[in-house]
Amino acid sequence: MFKLIIGNKNYSSWSLRPWLVLRMLDEPFTEHSIPLYLPDSKARLRAVSPSGKVPLLIDGQLAVWDSLAILEYLAECFPGARLWPVEREARALARAVCAEMHAGFAALREHCPMDLVHEDKSLPELPAVRADVERVIAIWEGLRARFLDDGPFLFGHFSIADAMYAPVVTRFKTYGVALPPAAAAYAEHILALAPMREWYAAARAEVAAGMVAPG
């Protein structure tokens, strides 16, 4: 059985990605959380993770760190789940938008950290943040226009791309980003997924228990 080590559900966007895929696969796994932002957090993370970060997937003797690497591994473990689109051109697009999410959007990450519970925030009026938001919207709108007839996800069927962009869906909700129709419908669909509702409920419980980030 897989073991997934994650951080706080309210804040850890990278942890959400593999967790969501495992829940959408309906595969059994054990979950272990290491709260972030505590005095001993770094030491606890270094004790279990080669990178000193979360998430970490453990499969027998294998430990896989980095969200995208974990998702690639799960795609190979479960080829029938079509975590990458089957069609070659769609698969190339999916890998491109995932790589862009993995390496880019620095302003959005810095100025709009994931915070599921506190939804009364405003989007910072910074050109770099606005550019990141507009780029994400363009990706969502373009993919939904192309794959609308195949289903409600970015590529029709649930894929790694949806897991990679799920934390951005939560950010747009938290910071009150107005979305055009196709992007709004996509965001609403992601937020309505049973695993996402479960993750939100756990995040609220964490905050109620005092597991909050500094400042």
Tab-separated table of C-alpha atoms in Angstrom:
chain	number	residue	atom	x	y	z
A	1	MET	CA	0.000	0.000	0.000
A	2	PHE	CA	1.210	3.505	-0.810
A	3	LYS	CA	2.130	5.881	1.990
A	4	LEU	CA	1.837	9.589	1.276
A	5	ILE	CA	3.519	12.131	3.520
A	6	ILE	CA	2.019	15.602	3.226
A	7	GLY	CA	1.983	18.980	4.956
A	8	ASN	CA	-0.875	21.112	6.234
A	9	LYS	CA	-3.956	20.756	4.064
A	10	ASN	CA	-4.767	24.446	4.405
A	11	TYR	CA	-1.432	25.591	2.996
A	12	SER	CA	0.438	22.812	1.193
A	13	SER	CA	-0.448	23.155	-2.464
A	14	TRP	CA	2.158	20.611	-3.519
A	15	SER	CA	0.721	18.034	-1.109
A	16	LEU	CA	-2.767	18.409	-2.571
A	17	ARG	CA	-1.666	17.313	-6.038
A	18	PRO	CA	-0.702	13.642	-5.452
A	19	TRP	CA	-3.304	13.272	-2.711
A	20	LEU	CA	-6.041	14.301	-5.143
A	21	VAL	CA	-4.824	11.861	-7.785
A	22	LEU	CA	-4.770	8.964	-5.326
A	23	ARG	CA	-8.285	9.808	-4.161
A	24	MET	CA	-9.538	10.120	-7.732
A	25	LEU	CA	-7.963	6.742	-8.488
A	26	ASP	CA	-9.784	5.351	-5.448
A	27	GLU	CA	-6.603	3.523	-4.532
A	28	PRO	CA	-5.923	2.664	-0.881
A	29	PHE	CA	-3.104	4.598	0.737
A	30	THR	CA	-2.046	5.681	4.177
A	31	GLU	CA	-1.627	9.350	4.881
A	32	HIS	CA	0.869	10.904	7.256
A	33	SER	CA	0.921	14.639	7.898
A	34	ILE	CA	3.890	16.658	9.106
A	35	PRO	CA	2.665	20.134	10.103
A	36	LEU	CA	4.641	22.937	8.526
A	37	TYR	CA	5.791	26.204	10.118
A	38	LEU	CA	6.559	24.661	13.520
A	39	PRO	CA	9.986	24.842	15.203
A	40	ASP	CA	10.647	21.146	14.573
A	41	SER	CA	9.049	20.940	11.095
A	42	LYS	CA	12.299	21.064	9.123
A	43	ALA	CA	13.945	18.406	11.281
A	44	ARG	CA	10.936	16.104	10.981
A	45	LEU	CA	10.842	16.547	7.219
A	46	ARG	CA	14.564	15.883	6.813
A	47	ALA	CA	14.170	12.705	8.836
A	48	VAL	CA	11.785	11.165	6.292
A	49	SER	CA	12.256	12.973	2.972
A	50	PRO	CA	15.430	13.074	0.842
A	51	SER	CA	14.546	16.624	-0.209
A	52	GLY	CA	13.430	17.735	3.236
A	53	LYS	CA	10.080	18.688	1.725
A	54	VAL	CA	6.583	17.323	1.174
A	55	PRO	CA	4.974	15.531	-0.503
A	56	LEU	CA	6.714	12.190	-0.414
A	57	LEU	CA	5.275	8.947	-1.788
A	58	ILE	CA	6.550	5.684	-0.355
A	59	ASP	CA	5.888	2.466	-2.249
A	60	GLY	CA	7.642	-0.422	-0.549
A	61	GLN	CA	11.343	0.429	-0.554
A	62	LEU	CA	10.885	3.234	-3.072
A	63	ALA	CA	10.581	6.858	-1.966
A	64	VAL	CA	9.520	9.382	-4.610
A	65	TRP	CA	9.638	13.099	-3.865
A	66	ASP	CA	8.445	16.085	-5.905
A	67	SER	CA	4.790	16.300	-6.844
A	68	LEU	CA	5.203	15.939	-10.578
A	69	ALA	CA	7.544	12.963	-10.239
A	70	ILE	CA	5.006	11.294	-7.951
A	71	LEU	CA	2.234	11.904	-10.473
A	72	GLU	CA	4.361	10.488	-13.290
A	73	TYR	CA	4.990	7.390	-11.180
A	74	LEU	CA	1.279	6.950	-10.476
A	75	ALA	CA	0.528	7.319	-14.185
A	76	GLU	CA	2.895	4.422	-14.865
A	77	CYS	CA	1.457	2.334	-12.031
A	78	PHE	CA	-2.104	2.809	-13.310
A	79	PRO	CA	-1.985	3.162	-17.107
A	80	GLY	CA	-5.673	2.357	-17.412
A	81	ALA	CA	-6.556	5.476	-15.419
A	82	ARG	CA	-5.427	7.686	-18.312
A	83	LEU	CA	-3.722	10.190	-16.021
A	84	TRP	CA	-2.041	11.443	-19.172
A	85	PRO	CA	-4.290	11.862	-22.230
A	86	VAL	CA	-4.159	8.899	-24.575
A	87	GLU	CA	-3.934	10.916	-27.780
A	88	ARG	CA	-0.376	12.035	-28.534
A	89	GLU	CA	-1.002	15.722	-29.211
A	90	ALA	CA	-3.249	16.092	-26.170
A	91	ARG	CA	-0.633	14.305	-24.062
A	92	ALA	CA	2.035	16.723	-25.256
A	93	LEU	CA	-0.182	19.679	-24.356
A	94	ALA	CA	-0.894	18.189	-20.934
A	95	ARG	CA	2.796	17.761	-20.220
A	96	ALA	CA	3.478	21.321	-21.383
A	97	VAL	CA	0.866	22.936	-19.126
A	98	CYS	CA	1.950	20.764	-16.206
A	99	ALA	CA	5.589	21.716	-16.675
A	100	GLU	CA	4.572	25.375	-16.893
A	101	MET	CA	2.666	25.060	-13.622
A	102	HIS	CA	5.520	23.188	-11.980
A	103	ALA	CA	8.186	25.745	-12.865
A	104	GLY	CA	6.308	28.998	-13.356
A	105	PHE	CA	3.779	31.404	-11.889
A	106	ALA	CA	6.268	32.668	-9.298
A	107	ALA	CA	4.374	35.879	-8.589
A	108	LEU	CA	1.108	34.057	-7.968
A	109	ARG	CA	2.852	31.638	-5.605
A	110	GLU	CA	4.651	34.398	-3.700
A	111	HIS	CA	1.859	36.892	-3.312
A	112	CYS	CA	-1.161	34.572	-3.200
A	113	PRO	CA	-0.199	31.575	-1.060
A	114	MET	CA	-2.738	28.801	-0.745
A	115	ASP	CA	-5.061	29.403	2.202
A	116	LEU	CA	-8.348	27.531	1.938
A	117	VAL	CA	-10.012	28.695	5.121
A	118	HIS	CA	-9.481	32.462	4.988
A	119	GLU	CA	-11.447	33.391	1.858
A	120	ASP	CA	-11.781	37.142	2.428
A	121	LYS	CA	-8.523	38.087	0.723
A	122	SER	CA	-8.033	40.366	-2.267
A	123	LEU	CA	-5.817	39.753	-5.245
A	124	PRO	CA	-2.715	41.956	-4.957
A	125	GLU	CA	-2.653	44.743	-7.538
A	126	LEU	CA	0.691	43.739	-9.004
A	127	PRO	CA	1.347	43.423	-12.742
A	128	ALA	CA	3.230	40.138	-12.334
A	129	VAL	CA	0.364	38.602	-10.361
A	130	ARG	CA	-2.193	39.782	-12.908
A	131	ALA	CA	-0.067	38.350	-15.727
A	132	ASP	CA	0.065	34.970	-13.988
A	133	VAL	CA	-3.696	34.989	-13.430
A	134	GLU	CA	-4.380	35.868	-17.051
A	135	ARG	CA	-2.047	33.122	-18.250
A	136	VAL	CA	-3.800	30.492	-16.123
A	137	ILE	CA	-7.183	31.657	-17.368
A	138	ALA	CA	-5.952	31.478	-20.957
A	139	ILE	CA	-4.784	27.891	-20.403
A	140	TRP	CA	-8.094	26.849	-18.886
A	141	GLU	CA	-10.217	28.605	-21.483
A	142	GLY	CA	-8.170	27.228	-24.377
A	143	LEU	CA	-8.236	23.645	-23.142
A	144	ARG	CA	-11.920	23.695	-22.259
A	145	ALA	CA	-12.757	25.034	-25.724
A	146	ARG	CA	-10.755	22.233	-27.313
A	147	PHE	CA	-11.850	19.331	-25.098
A	148	LEU	CA	-15.323	20.423	-23.975
A	149	ASP	CA	-17.072	17.523	-25.695
A	150	ASP	CA	-14.818	14.967	-23.961
A	151	GLY	CA	-15.824	15.806	-20.376
A	152	PRO	CA	-15.643	18.511	-17.685
A	153	PHE	CA	-11.910	18.405	-16.925
A	154	LEU	CA	-9.123	20.297	-18.701
A	155	PHE	CA	-8.616	17.456	-21.155
A	156	GLY	CA	-12.093	16.033	-20.791
A	157	HIS	CA	-11.068	13.101	-18.588
A	158	PHE	CA	-9.441	13.711	-15.186
A	159	SER	CA	-5.696	13.958	-15.641
A	160	ILE	CA	-2.475	15.061	-14.006
A	161	ALA	CA	-3.146	18.518	-15.421
A	162	ASP	CA	-6.214	18.871	-13.188
A	163	ALA	CA	-4.201	17.845	-10.142
A	164	MET	CA	-1.486	20.349	-10.990
A	165	TYR	CA	-3.971	23.210	-11.342
A	166	ALA	CA	-6.292	22.266	-8.461
A	167	PRO	CA	-4.378	24.440	-5.949
A	168	VAL	CA	-4.747	27.383	-8.316
A	169	VAL	CA	-8.499	26.805	-8.325
A	170	THR	CA	-8.412	27.214	-4.548
A	171	ARG	CA	-6.261	30.331	-4.807
A	172	PHE	CA	-8.688	31.962	-7.212
A	173	LYS	CA	-11.506	31.213	-4.768
A	174	THR	CA	-9.559	32.583	-1.796
A	175	TYR	CA	-8.519	35.784	-3.565
A	176	GLY	CA	-11.823	36.424	-5.304
A	177	VAL	CA	-10.571	36.164	-8.889
A	178	ALA	CA	-13.362	36.764	-11.397
A	179	LEU	CA	-13.323	34.127	-14.122
A	180	PRO	CA	-14.863	34.004	-17.599
A	181	PRO	CA	-17.579	31.393	-18.127
A	182	ALA	CA	-15.573	28.360	-19.236
A	183	ALA	CA	-12.880	28.853	-16.600
A	184	ALA	CA	-15.515	29.495	-13.918
A	185	ALA	CA	-17.377	26.297	-14.818
A	186	TYR	CA	-14.133	24.349	-14.682
A	187	ALA	CA	-13.192	25.790	-11.274
A	188	GLU	CA	-16.635	25.020	-9.889
A	189	HIS	CA	-16.389	21.443	-11.118
A	190	ILE	CA	-13.025	20.932	-9.410
A	191	LEU	CA	-14.235	22.424	-6.130
A	192	ALA	CA	-17.320	20.177	-6.211
A	193	LEU	CA	-15.296	16.954	-6.404
A	194	ALA	CA	-15.794	14.788	-3.320
A	195	PRO	CA	-12.030	14.578	-2.613
A	196	MET	CA	-11.735	18.361	-2.800
A	197	ARG	CA	-14.610	18.791	-0.349
A	198	GLU	CA	-12.887	16.278	1.926
A	199	TRP	CA	-9.605	18.193	1.702
A	200	TYR	CA	-11.345	21.485	2.511
A	201	ALA	CA	-13.066	19.965	5.549
A	202	ALA	CA	-9.732	18.678	6.848
A	203	ALA	CA	-8.158	22.097	6.272
A	204	ARG	CA	-10.880	23.766	8.325
A	205	ALA	CA	-10.320	21.236	11.101
A	206	GLU	CA	-6.595	21.957	11.076
A	207	VAL	CA	-7.104	25.695	11.435
A	208	ALA	CA	-9.702	25.189	14.156
A	209	ALA	CA	-7.120	23.096	16.018
A	210	GLY	CA	-4.594	25.935	15.821
A	211	MET	CA	-2.420	24.650	12.954
A	212	VAL	CA	-1.885	28.053	11.347
A	213	ALA	CA	1.006	29.571	9.440
A	214	PRO	CA	3.006	32.420	11.008
A	215	GLY	CA	2.137	35.989	10.090
